[in-house]
Amino acid sequence: MKYNVINSDGHTIEPPGMWERYLPKKFHDRVPKVVKDRKGGDAWQFYPDVPPAAIGMVTTTAGRTYEQYHWYGFSYQTINKGCWDGKARLEEMTFDGVDAEILYPSQRTMTYFTGSDDIEFHRAGIEAYNTWITQEFSAADPKRLIPMYQMPNLGLENGVSELKKAAKGGWRGVILTHYPNSKPNVSKEDDLFWAVAQDLDMPVHIHINIGGGHRNAKEAAIQAAKSSENLNGLLGGIPFGGFPTAMSEIVHSGVFDRYPK
């Protein structure tokens, strides 16, 4: 397929009931659940004692003015259906003149799993997303809907194994939420990961920011809830503030000199 226009920063949000369908039953008491936000819209609840993450704002921008941007009060019936339905997404892309999209997962949800110390739950959550996005969402047209393989946060050896698994499975790239070594900063030991990625010709993506390997999913959920209260800060780029520092560290570590691809 020839591509003329590619959206390099596409996103999805999981549909209601998705986690129950793709996670083992023994985890169903812990799956993210759709609840009502404070204005009657839909939101994802990760912890009973932490405010839920509203689905508005990032799913409702098409055809709306700045004054109409809000986090709260939007439901799955009122957001753009293409956010969670692959066939609808293709229709929206055709309308916009977009040939293909690179798709990233919701990091609010991914950190719920990558921040968990329950390794089995951690693995199951990431696998559930990777299965849903390929077998359901992108199955509508894999040549136009191109998802990135979400990497877990389980250390260097596991990261290399997952990288090889993604390549074998035909994925076009992977996304890192945490450094390969699962430590606070990039280090020389990560070279094994970069070397394998280069040998496999597998693009490695970072979206918004990349963090250390500390597993504190609840704190991440709290911070996500707080960000919903600061709409101007979100639009002004506050959530992206840490990325220049992270990228500077990666550049000055020499990664791109040692692994130019």
PDB file of C-alpha atoms in Angstrom:
ATOM      1  CA  MET A   1       0.000   0.000   0.000  1.00  0.00           C
ATOM      2  CA  LYS A   2       1.269   3.480  -0.871  1.00  0.00           C
ATOM      3  CA  TYR A   3       0.982   6.024   1.924  1.00  0.00           C
ATOM      4  CA  ASN A   4       0.657   9.732   1.235  1.00  0.00           C
ATOM      5  CA  VAL A   5      -0.583  11.046   4.585  1.00  0.00           C
ATOM      6  CA  ILE A   6       0.249   9.259   7.853  1.00  0.00           C
ATOM      7  CA  ASN A   7      -0.897  10.296  11.311  1.00  0.00           C
ATOM      8  CA  SER A   8       2.135   9.443  13.448  1.00  0.00           C
ATOM      9  CA  ASP A   9       0.348  10.048  16.764  1.00  0.00           C
ATOM     10  CA  GLY A  10      -2.936   8.161  16.788  1.00  0.00           C
ATOM     11  CA  HIS A  11      -4.623   6.971  19.966  1.00  0.00           C
ATOM     12  CA  THR A  12      -7.289   4.572  21.115  1.00  0.00           C
ATOM     13  CA  ILE A  13      -9.310   4.042  24.246  1.00  0.00           C
ATOM     14  CA  GLU A  14     -10.538   0.638  25.343  1.00  0.00           C
ATOM     15  CA  PRO A  15     -14.269  -0.054  24.861  1.00  0.00           C
ATOM     16  CA  PRO A  16     -16.488  -0.977  27.834  1.00  0.00           C
ATOM     17  CA  GLY A  17     -16.154  -4.613  28.798  1.00  0.00           C
ATOM     18  CA  MET A  18     -12.888  -5.048  26.943  1.00  0.00           C
ATOM     19  CA  TRP A  19     -10.853  -6.010  30.012  1.00  0.00           C
ATOM     20  CA  GLU A  20     -13.379  -8.624  31.103  1.00  0.00           C
ATOM     21  CA  ARG A  21     -13.178 -10.183  27.646  1.00  0.00           C
ATOM     22  CA  TYR A  22      -9.401 -10.311  27.405  1.00  0.00           C
ATOM     23  CA  LEU A  23      -8.196 -10.811  30.979  1.00  0.00           C
ATOM     24  CA  PRO A  24      -8.454 -14.161  32.827  1.00  0.00           C
ATOM     25  CA  LYS A  25     -11.489 -14.423  35.119  1.00  0.00           C
ATOM     26  CA  LYS A  26      -9.327 -14.564  38.236  1.00  0.00           C
ATOM     27  CA  PHE A  27      -8.422 -10.909  37.621  1.00  0.00           C
ATOM     28  CA  HIS A  28     -11.938  -9.644  36.970  1.00  0.00           C
ATOM     29  CA  ASP A  29     -12.260  -8.122  40.433  1.00  0.00           C
ATOM     30  CA  ARG A  30      -9.290  -5.879  39.578  1.00  0.00           C
ATOM     31  CA  VAL A  31      -9.979  -4.908  35.976  1.00  0.00           C
ATOM     32  CA  PRO A  32     -10.512  -1.226  35.121  1.00  0.00           C
ATOM     33  CA  LYS A  33     -14.248  -0.542  35.151  1.00  0.00           C
ATOM     34  CA  VAL A  34     -16.387   2.094  33.453  1.00  0.00           C
ATOM     35  CA  VAL A  35     -18.154   4.308  35.996  1.00  0.00           C
ATOM     36  CA  LYS A  36     -19.748   7.752  35.915  1.00  0.00           C
ATOM     37  CA  ASP A  37     -17.669  10.876  36.319  1.00  0.00           C
ATOM     38  CA  ARG A  38     -18.844  13.844  38.370  1.00  0.00           C
ATOM     39  CA  LYS A  39     -20.833  15.277  35.453  1.00  0.00           C
ATOM     40  CA  GLY A  40     -22.510  12.052  34.394  1.00  0.00           C
ATOM     41  CA  GLY A  41     -20.029  11.076  31.707  1.00  0.00           C
ATOM     42  CA  ASP A  42     -18.014   7.872  31.512  1.00  0.00           C
ATOM     43  CA  ALA A  43     -14.694   7.311  33.253  1.00  0.00           C
ATOM     44  CA  TRP A  44     -12.310   4.452  33.962  1.00  0.00           C
ATOM     45  CA  GLN A  45     -12.061   3.438  37.623  1.00  0.00           C
ATOM     46  CA  PHE A  46      -8.743   1.860  38.590  1.00  0.00           C
ATOM     47  CA  TYR A  47      -8.960   2.047  42.383  1.00  0.00           C
ATOM     48  CA  PRO A  48     -12.093   2.492  44.519  1.00  0.00           C
ATOM     49  CA  ASP A  49     -10.428   5.215  46.606  1.00  0.00           C
ATOM     50  CA  VAL A  50      -8.948   7.198  43.683  1.00  0.00           C
ATOM     51  CA  PRO A  51     -11.055   9.490  41.445  1.00  0.00           C
ATOM     52  CA  PRO A  52     -11.772   7.815  38.100  1.00  0.00           C
ATOM     53  CA  ALA A  53     -10.092   8.894  34.854  1.00  0.00           C
ATOM     54  CA  ALA A  54     -12.669  10.649  32.665  1.00  0.00           C
ATOM     55  CA  ILE A  55     -12.662   9.759  28.969  1.00  0.00           C
ATOM     56  CA  GLY A  56     -13.407  13.251  27.638  1.00  0.00           C
ATOM     57  CA  MET A  57     -10.921  15.718  26.151  1.00  0.00           C
ATOM     58  CA  VAL A  58      -8.657  13.215  24.400  1.00  0.00           C
ATOM     59  CA  THR A  59     -11.598  11.544  22.652  1.00  0.00           C
ATOM     60  CA  THR A  60     -13.813  14.483  21.737  1.00  0.00           C
ATOM     61  CA  THR A  61     -11.755  17.045  19.814  1.00  0.00           C
ATOM     62  CA  ALA A  62     -12.977  16.444  16.255  1.00  0.00           C
ATOM     63  CA  GLY A  63     -15.407  19.131  15.144  1.00  0.00           C
ATOM     64  CA  ARG A  64     -15.335  20.983  18.476  1.00  0.00           C
ATOM     65  CA  THR A  65     -14.040  24.400  19.453  1.00  0.00           C
ATOM     66  CA  TYR A  66     -11.658  25.131  22.313  1.00  0.00           C
ATOM     67  CA  GLU A  67     -14.583  26.207  24.486  1.00  0.00           C
ATOM     68  CA  GLN A  68     -16.162  22.793  24.032  1.00  0.00           C
ATOM     69  CA  TYR A  69     -13.111  20.868  25.269  1.00  0.00           C
ATOM     70  CA  HIS A  70     -13.823  19.232  28.610  1.00  0.00           C
ATOM     71  CA  TRP A  71     -12.732  16.151  30.519  1.00  0.00           C
ATOM     72  CA  TYR A  72     -16.060  15.488  32.154  1.00  0.00           C
ATOM     73  CA  GLY A  73     -19.555  14.725  30.914  1.00  0.00           C
ATOM     74  CA  PHE A  74     -18.726  12.712  27.802  1.00  0.00           C
ATOM     75  CA  SER A  75     -19.833   9.105  27.384  1.00  0.00           C
ATOM     76  CA  TYR A  76     -19.058   6.328  24.943  1.00  0.00           C
ATOM     77  CA  GLN A  77     -22.237   7.367  23.156  1.00  0.00           C
ATOM     78  CA  THR A  78     -21.014  10.941  22.598  1.00  0.00           C
ATOM     79  CA  ILE A  79     -17.260  10.619  21.949  1.00  0.00           C
ATOM     80  CA  ASN A  80     -15.845   9.882  18.518  1.00  0.00           C
ATOM     81  CA  LYS A  81     -16.633   6.213  17.920  1.00  0.00           C
ATOM     82  CA  GLY A  82     -13.355   5.806  16.079  1.00  0.00           C
ATOM     83  CA  CYS A  83     -11.542   6.083  19.400  1.00  0.00           C
ATOM     84  CA  TRP A  84     -12.525   2.525  20.243  1.00  0.00           C
ATOM     85  CA  ASP A  85     -13.974   0.999  17.067  1.00  0.00           C
ATOM     86  CA  GLY A  86     -11.623   0.228  14.190  1.00  0.00           C
ATOM     87  CA  LYS A  87     -14.217   0.356  11.412  1.00  0.00           C
ATOM     88  CA  ALA A  88     -15.440   3.747  12.590  1.00  0.00           C
ATOM     89  CA  ARG A  89     -11.844   4.957  12.793  1.00  0.00           C
ATOM     90  CA  LEU A  90     -11.281   4.066   9.151  1.00  0.00           C
ATOM     91  CA  GLU A  91     -14.299   6.141   8.151  1.00  0.00           C
ATOM     92  CA  GLU A  92     -12.958   9.112  10.123  1.00  0.00           C
ATOM     93  CA  MET A  93      -9.516   8.704   8.547  1.00  0.00           C
ATOM     94  CA  THR A  94     -10.966   8.598   5.050  1.00  0.00           C
ATOM     95  CA  PHE A  95     -12.964  11.754   5.763  1.00  0.00           C
ATOM     96  CA  ASP A  96      -9.761  13.470   6.967  1.00  0.00           C
ATOM     97  CA  GLY A  97      -7.688  12.223   4.035  1.00  0.00           C
ATOM     98  CA  VAL A  98      -5.406  10.115   6.245  1.00  0.00           C
ATOM     99  CA  ASP A  99      -4.043   6.917   4.727  1.00  0.00           C
ATOM    100  CA  ALA A 100      -2.671   5.287   7.879  1.00  0.00           C
ATOM    101  CA  GLU A 101      -2.229   5.864  11.606  1.00  0.00           C
ATOM    102  CA  ILE A 102       0.429   4.819  14.099  1.00  0.00           C
ATOM    103  CA  LEU A 103      -1.559   3.848  17.196  1.00  0.00           C
ATOM    104  CA  TYR A 104      -0.538   4.262  20.821  1.00  0.00           C
ATOM    105  CA  PRO A 105      -2.338   2.885  23.880  1.00  0.00           C
ATOM    106  CA  SER A 106      -3.754   4.999  26.681  1.00  0.00           C
ATOM    107  CA  GLN A 107      -0.833   5.430  29.064  1.00  0.00           C
ATOM    108  CA  ARG A 108      -3.203   6.134  31.946  1.00  0.00           C
ATOM    109  CA  THR A 109      -4.360   2.557  31.579  1.00  0.00           C
ATOM    110  CA  MET A 110      -1.022   0.998  30.712  1.00  0.00           C
ATOM    111  CA  THR A 111       0.652   2.318  33.873  1.00  0.00           C
ATOM    112  CA  TYR A 112      -2.053   0.577  35.907  1.00  0.00           C
ATOM    113  CA  PHE A 113      -0.505  -2.672  34.735  1.00  0.00           C
ATOM    114  CA  THR A 114       3.161  -1.716  34.262  1.00  0.00           C
ATOM    115  CA  GLY A 115       3.109  -0.221  37.753  1.00  0.00           C
ATOM    116  CA  SER A 116       1.850  -3.431  39.368  1.00  0.00           C
ATOM    117  CA  ASP A 117       4.113  -5.651  41.472  1.00  0.00           C
ATOM    118  CA  ASP A 118       1.821  -8.602  40.774  1.00  0.00           C
ATOM    119  CA  ILE A 119       3.857  -9.941  37.865  1.00  0.00           C
ATOM    120  CA  GLU A 120       1.139 -12.273  36.577  1.00  0.00           C
ATOM    121  CA  PHE A 121      -1.426  -9.448  36.585  1.00  0.00           C
ATOM    122  CA  HIS A 122       1.163  -7.119  35.053  1.00  0.00           C
ATOM    123  CA  ARG A 123       1.816  -9.502  32.161  1.00  0.00           C
ATOM    124  CA  ALA A 124      -1.857 -10.335  31.665  1.00  0.00           C
ATOM    125  CA  GLY A 125      -2.876  -6.688  31.372  1.00  0.00           C
ATOM    126  CA  ILE A 126      -0.262  -5.864  28.761  1.00  0.00           C
ATOM    127  CA  GLU A 127      -1.043  -9.026  26.816  1.00  0.00           C
ATOM    128  CA  ALA A 128      -4.761  -8.219  26.932  1.00  0.00           C
ATOM    129  CA  TYR A 129      -4.199  -4.809  25.368  1.00  0.00           C
ATOM    130  CA  ASN A 130      -1.835  -6.127  22.697  1.00  0.00           C
ATOM    131  CA  THR A 131      -4.360  -8.826  21.812  1.00  0.00           C
ATOM    132  CA  TRP A 132      -7.331  -6.455  21.650  1.00  0.00           C
ATOM    133  CA  ILE A 133      -5.605  -3.846  19.516  1.00  0.00           C
ATOM    134  CA  THR A 134      -4.498  -6.404  16.915  1.00  0.00           C
ATOM    135  CA  GLN A 135      -7.312  -8.940  16.867  1.00  0.00           C
ATOM    136  CA  GLU A 136     -10.167  -6.480  17.222  1.00  0.00           C
ATOM    137  CA  PHE A 137      -9.409  -2.807  16.578  1.00  0.00           C
ATOM    138  CA  SER A 138      -6.715  -2.965  13.897  1.00  0.00           C
ATOM    139  CA  ALA A 139      -8.216  -6.068  12.318  1.00  0.00           C
ATOM    140  CA  ALA A 140     -10.539  -3.693  10.456  1.00  0.00           C
ATOM    141  CA  ASP A 141      -7.552  -2.904   8.187  1.00  0.00           C
ATOM    142  CA  PRO A 142      -4.041  -3.747   9.455  1.00  0.00           C
ATOM    143  CA  LYS A 143      -2.427  -1.815   6.598  1.00  0.00           C
ATOM    144  CA  ARG A 144      -4.032   1.445   7.726  1.00  0.00           C
ATOM    145  CA  LEU A 145      -4.330   0.892  11.477  1.00  0.00           C
ATOM    146  CA  ILE A 146      -0.789   0.233  12.697  1.00  0.00           C
ATOM    147  CA  PRO A 147      -0.528  -0.357  16.465  1.00  0.00           C
ATOM    148  CA  MET A 148       2.636  -0.293  18.545  1.00  0.00           C
ATOM    149  CA  TYR A 149       3.382  -3.256  20.807  1.00  0.00           C
ATOM    150  CA  GLN A 150       3.107  -2.149  24.447  1.00  0.00           C
ATOM    151  CA  MET A 151       6.187  -3.306  26.362  1.00  0.00           C
ATOM    152  CA  PRO A 152       5.899  -4.473  29.985  1.00  0.00           C
ATOM    153  CA  ASN A 153       8.083  -3.157  32.812  1.00  0.00           C
ATOM    154  CA  LEU A 154       9.817  -6.349  33.895  1.00  0.00           C
ATOM    155  CA  GLY A 155      13.502  -5.716  33.379  1.00  0.00           C
ATOM    156  CA  LEU A 156      16.059  -6.003  30.615  1.00  0.00           C
ATOM    157  CA  GLU A 157      15.973  -9.746  29.982  1.00  0.00           C
ATOM    158  CA  ASN A 158      12.192  -9.759  29.700  1.00  0.00           C
ATOM    159  CA  GLY A 159      12.288  -6.633  27.547  1.00  0.00           C
ATOM    160  CA  VAL A 160      14.589  -8.276  25.024  1.00  0.00           C
ATOM    161  CA  SER A 161      12.369 -11.356  24.978  1.00  0.00           C
ATOM    162  CA  GLU A 162       9.259  -9.234  24.372  1.00  0.00           C
ATOM    163  CA  LEU A 163      11.058  -7.302  21.644  1.00  0.00           C
ATOM    164  CA  LYS A 164      11.797 -10.541  19.811  1.00  0.00           C
ATOM    165  CA  LYS A 165       8.220 -11.696  20.356  1.00  0.00           C
ATOM    166  CA  ALA A 166       6.892  -8.483  18.801  1.00  0.00           C
ATOM    167  CA  ALA A 167       9.168  -8.844  15.786  1.00  0.00           C
ATOM    168  CA  LYS A 168       8.171 -12.476  15.291  1.00  0.00           C
ATOM    169  CA  GLY A 169       4.514 -11.474  15.531  1.00  0.00           C
ATOM    170  CA  GLY A 170       4.854  -8.980  12.698  1.00  0.00           C
ATOM    171  CA  TRP A 171       4.499  -5.809  14.774  1.00  0.00           C
ATOM    172  CA  ARG A 172       5.792  -2.619  13.150  1.00  0.00           C
ATOM    173  CA  GLY A 173       7.192  -1.112  16.359  1.00  0.00           C
ATOM    174  CA  VAL A 174       7.132  -1.161  20.154  1.00  0.00           C
ATOM    175  CA  ILE A 175       6.369   1.505  22.751  1.00  0.00           C
ATOM    176  CA  LEU A 176       8.351   1.919  25.961  1.00  0.00           C
ATOM    177  CA  THR A 177       6.637   3.368  29.018  1.00  0.00           C
ATOM    178  CA  HIS A 178       9.701   2.601  31.162  1.00  0.00           C
ATOM    179  CA  TYR A 179      13.396   2.204  30.443  1.00  0.00           C
ATOM    180  CA  PRO A 180      14.370  -1.319  29.316  1.00  0.00           C
ATOM    181  CA  ASN A 181      16.312  -1.938  32.530  1.00  0.00           C
ATOM    182  CA  SER A 182      13.280  -0.958  34.659  1.00  0.00           C
ATOM    183  CA  LYS A 183      15.508   1.494  36.535  1.00  0.00           C
ATOM    184  CA  PRO A 184      15.063   5.268  37.046  1.00  0.00           C
ATOM    185  CA  ASN A 185      17.381   6.279  34.182  1.00  0.00           C
ATOM    186  CA  VAL A 186      18.796   4.986  30.937  1.00  0.00           C
ATOM    187  CA  SER A 187      22.080   3.141  31.453  1.00  0.00           C
ATOM    188  CA  LYS A 188      24.773   1.276  29.554  1.00  0.00           C
ATOM    189  CA  GLU A 189      23.157  -2.059  30.386  1.00  0.00           C
ATOM    190  CA  ASP A 190      20.237  -1.032  28.152  1.00  0.00           C
ATOM    191  CA  ASP A 191      22.585  -1.420  25.183  1.00  0.00           C
ATOM    192  CA  LEU A 192      21.525  -5.032  24.819  1.00  0.00           C
ATOM    193  CA  PHE A 193      17.951  -3.884  24.183  1.00  0.00           C
ATOM    194  CA  TRP A 194      18.955  -1.199  21.657  1.00  0.00           C
ATOM    195  CA  ALA A 195      21.287  -3.646  19.890  1.00  0.00           C
ATOM    196  CA  VAL A 196      18.547  -6.239  19.488  1.00  0.00           C
ATOM    197  CA  ALA A 197      16.078  -3.586  18.302  1.00  0.00           C
ATOM    198  CA  GLN A 198      18.578  -2.433  15.689  1.00  0.00           C
ATOM    199  CA  ASP A 199      19.342  -5.986  14.554  1.00  0.00           C
ATOM    200  CA  LEU A 200      15.622  -6.699  14.221  1.00  0.00           C
ATOM    201  CA  ASP A 201      15.031  -3.371  12.459  1.00  0.00           C
ATOM    202  CA  MET A 202      12.314  -2.739  15.049  1.00  0.00           C
ATOM    203  CA  PRO A 203      11.398   0.926  15.706  1.00  0.00           C
ATOM    204  CA  VAL A 204      11.230   1.854  19.396  1.00  0.00           C
ATOM    205  CA  HIS A 205       8.700   4.524  20.346  1.00  0.00           C
ATOM    206  CA  ILE A 206       8.376   6.760  23.400  1.00  0.00           C
ATOM    207  CA  HIS A 207       5.164   8.704  23.833  1.00  0.00           C
ATOM    208  CA  ILE A 208       4.901  11.858  26.003  1.00  0.00           C
ATOM    209  CA  ASN A 209       7.494  10.620  28.488  1.00  0.00           C
ATOM    210  CA  ILE A 210       9.438   7.631  29.734  1.00  0.00           C
ATOM    211  CA  GLY A 211       9.855   6.750  33.378  1.00  0.00           C
ATOM    212  CA  GLY A 212      11.896   4.662  35.708  1.00  0.00           C
ATOM    213  CA  GLY A 213      10.949   1.166  36.624  1.00  0.00           C
ATOM    214  CA  HIS A 214       9.381   1.905  39.998  1.00  0.00           C
ATOM    215  CA  ARG A 215       6.065   0.134  40.296  1.00  0.00           C
ATOM    216  CA  ASN A 216       3.564   2.447  41.923  1.00  0.00           C
ATOM    217  CA  ALA A 217       0.408   2.121  39.867  1.00  0.00           C
ATOM    218  CA  LYS A 218      -1.790   3.796  42.451  1.00  0.00           C
ATOM    219  CA  GLU A 219       0.346   6.928  42.533  1.00  0.00           C
ATOM    220  CA  ALA A 220       0.173   7.062  38.726  1.00  0.00           C
ATOM    221  CA  ALA A 221      -3.635   6.864  38.917  1.00  0.00           C
ATOM    222  CA  ILE A 222      -3.701   9.689  41.457  1.00  0.00           C
ATOM    223  CA  GLN A 223      -1.541  11.894  39.241  1.00  0.00           C
ATOM    224  CA  ALA A 224      -3.712  11.111  36.211  1.00  0.00           C
ATOM    225  CA  ALA A 225      -6.797  12.165  38.162  1.00  0.00           C
ATOM    226  CA  LYS A 226      -5.098  15.415  39.181  1.00  0.00           C
ATOM    227  CA  SER A 227      -4.173  16.219  35.590  1.00  0.00           C
ATOM    228  CA  SER A 228      -7.850  16.082  34.668  1.00  0.00           C
ATOM    229  CA  GLU A 229      -8.432  19.005  37.020  1.00  0.00           C
ATOM    230  CA  ASN A 230      -5.963  21.227  35.153  1.00  0.00           C
ATOM    231  CA  LEU A 231      -7.322  21.579  31.630  1.00  0.00           C
ATOM    232  CA  ASN A 232      -5.276  24.685  30.814  1.00  0.00           C
ATOM    233  CA  GLY A 233      -2.142  22.947  32.000  1.00  0.00           C
ATOM    234  CA  LEU A 234      -2.895  19.961  29.813  1.00  0.00           C
ATOM    235  CA  LEU A 235      -3.454  22.109  26.750  1.00  0.00           C
ATOM    236  CA  GLY A 236      -0.334  24.091  27.630  1.00  0.00           C
ATOM    237  CA  GLY A 237       1.827  20.988  27.592  1.00  0.00           C
ATOM    238  CA  ILE A 238       2.544  20.443  31.292  1.00  0.00           C
ATOM    239  CA  PRO A 239       2.293  16.618  31.008  1.00  0.00           C
ATOM    240  CA  PHE A 240       5.038  16.743  28.369  1.00  0.00           C
ATOM    241  CA  GLY A 241       7.439  18.758  30.525  1.00  0.00           C
ATOM    242  CA  GLY A 242       9.569  15.799  31.566  1.00  0.00           C
ATOM    243  CA  PHE A 243      10.223  14.553  28.059  1.00  0.00           C
ATOM    244  CA  PRO A 244      12.987  17.041  27.084  1.00  0.00           C
ATOM    245  CA  THR A 245      14.969  15.954  30.143  1.00  0.00           C
ATOM    246  CA  ALA A 246      14.480  12.267  29.378  1.00  0.00           C
ATOM    247  CA  MET A 247      15.426  12.723  25.732  1.00  0.00           C
ATOM    248  CA  SER A 248      18.476  14.767  26.701  1.00  0.00           C
ATOM    249  CA  GLU A 249      19.627  11.946  28.978  1.00  0.00           C
ATOM    250  CA  ILE A 250      19.177   9.399  26.205  1.00  0.00           C
ATOM    251  CA  VAL A 251      21.039  11.581  23.674  1.00  0.00           C
ATOM    252  CA  HIS A 252      23.957  12.298  26.005  1.00  0.00           C
ATOM    253  CA  SER A 253      24.190   8.645  27.017  1.00  0.00           C
ATOM    254  CA  GLY A 254      25.387   7.977  23.472  1.00  0.00           C
ATOM    255  CA  VAL A 255      22.591   5.585  22.525  1.00  0.00           C
ATOM    256  CA  PHE A 256      22.047   7.187  19.123  1.00  0.00           C
ATOM    257  CA  ASP A 257      25.772   7.195  18.371  1.00  0.00           C
ATOM    258  CA  ARG A 258      26.158   3.522  19.220  1.00  0.00           C
ATOM    259  CA  TYR A 259      22.910   2.487  17.543  1.00  0.00           C
ATOM    260  CA  PRO A 260      22.209   4.987  14.732  1.00  0.00           C
ATOM    261  CA  LYS A 261      19.273   3.016  13.320  1.00  0.00           C
TER     262      LYS A 261
END
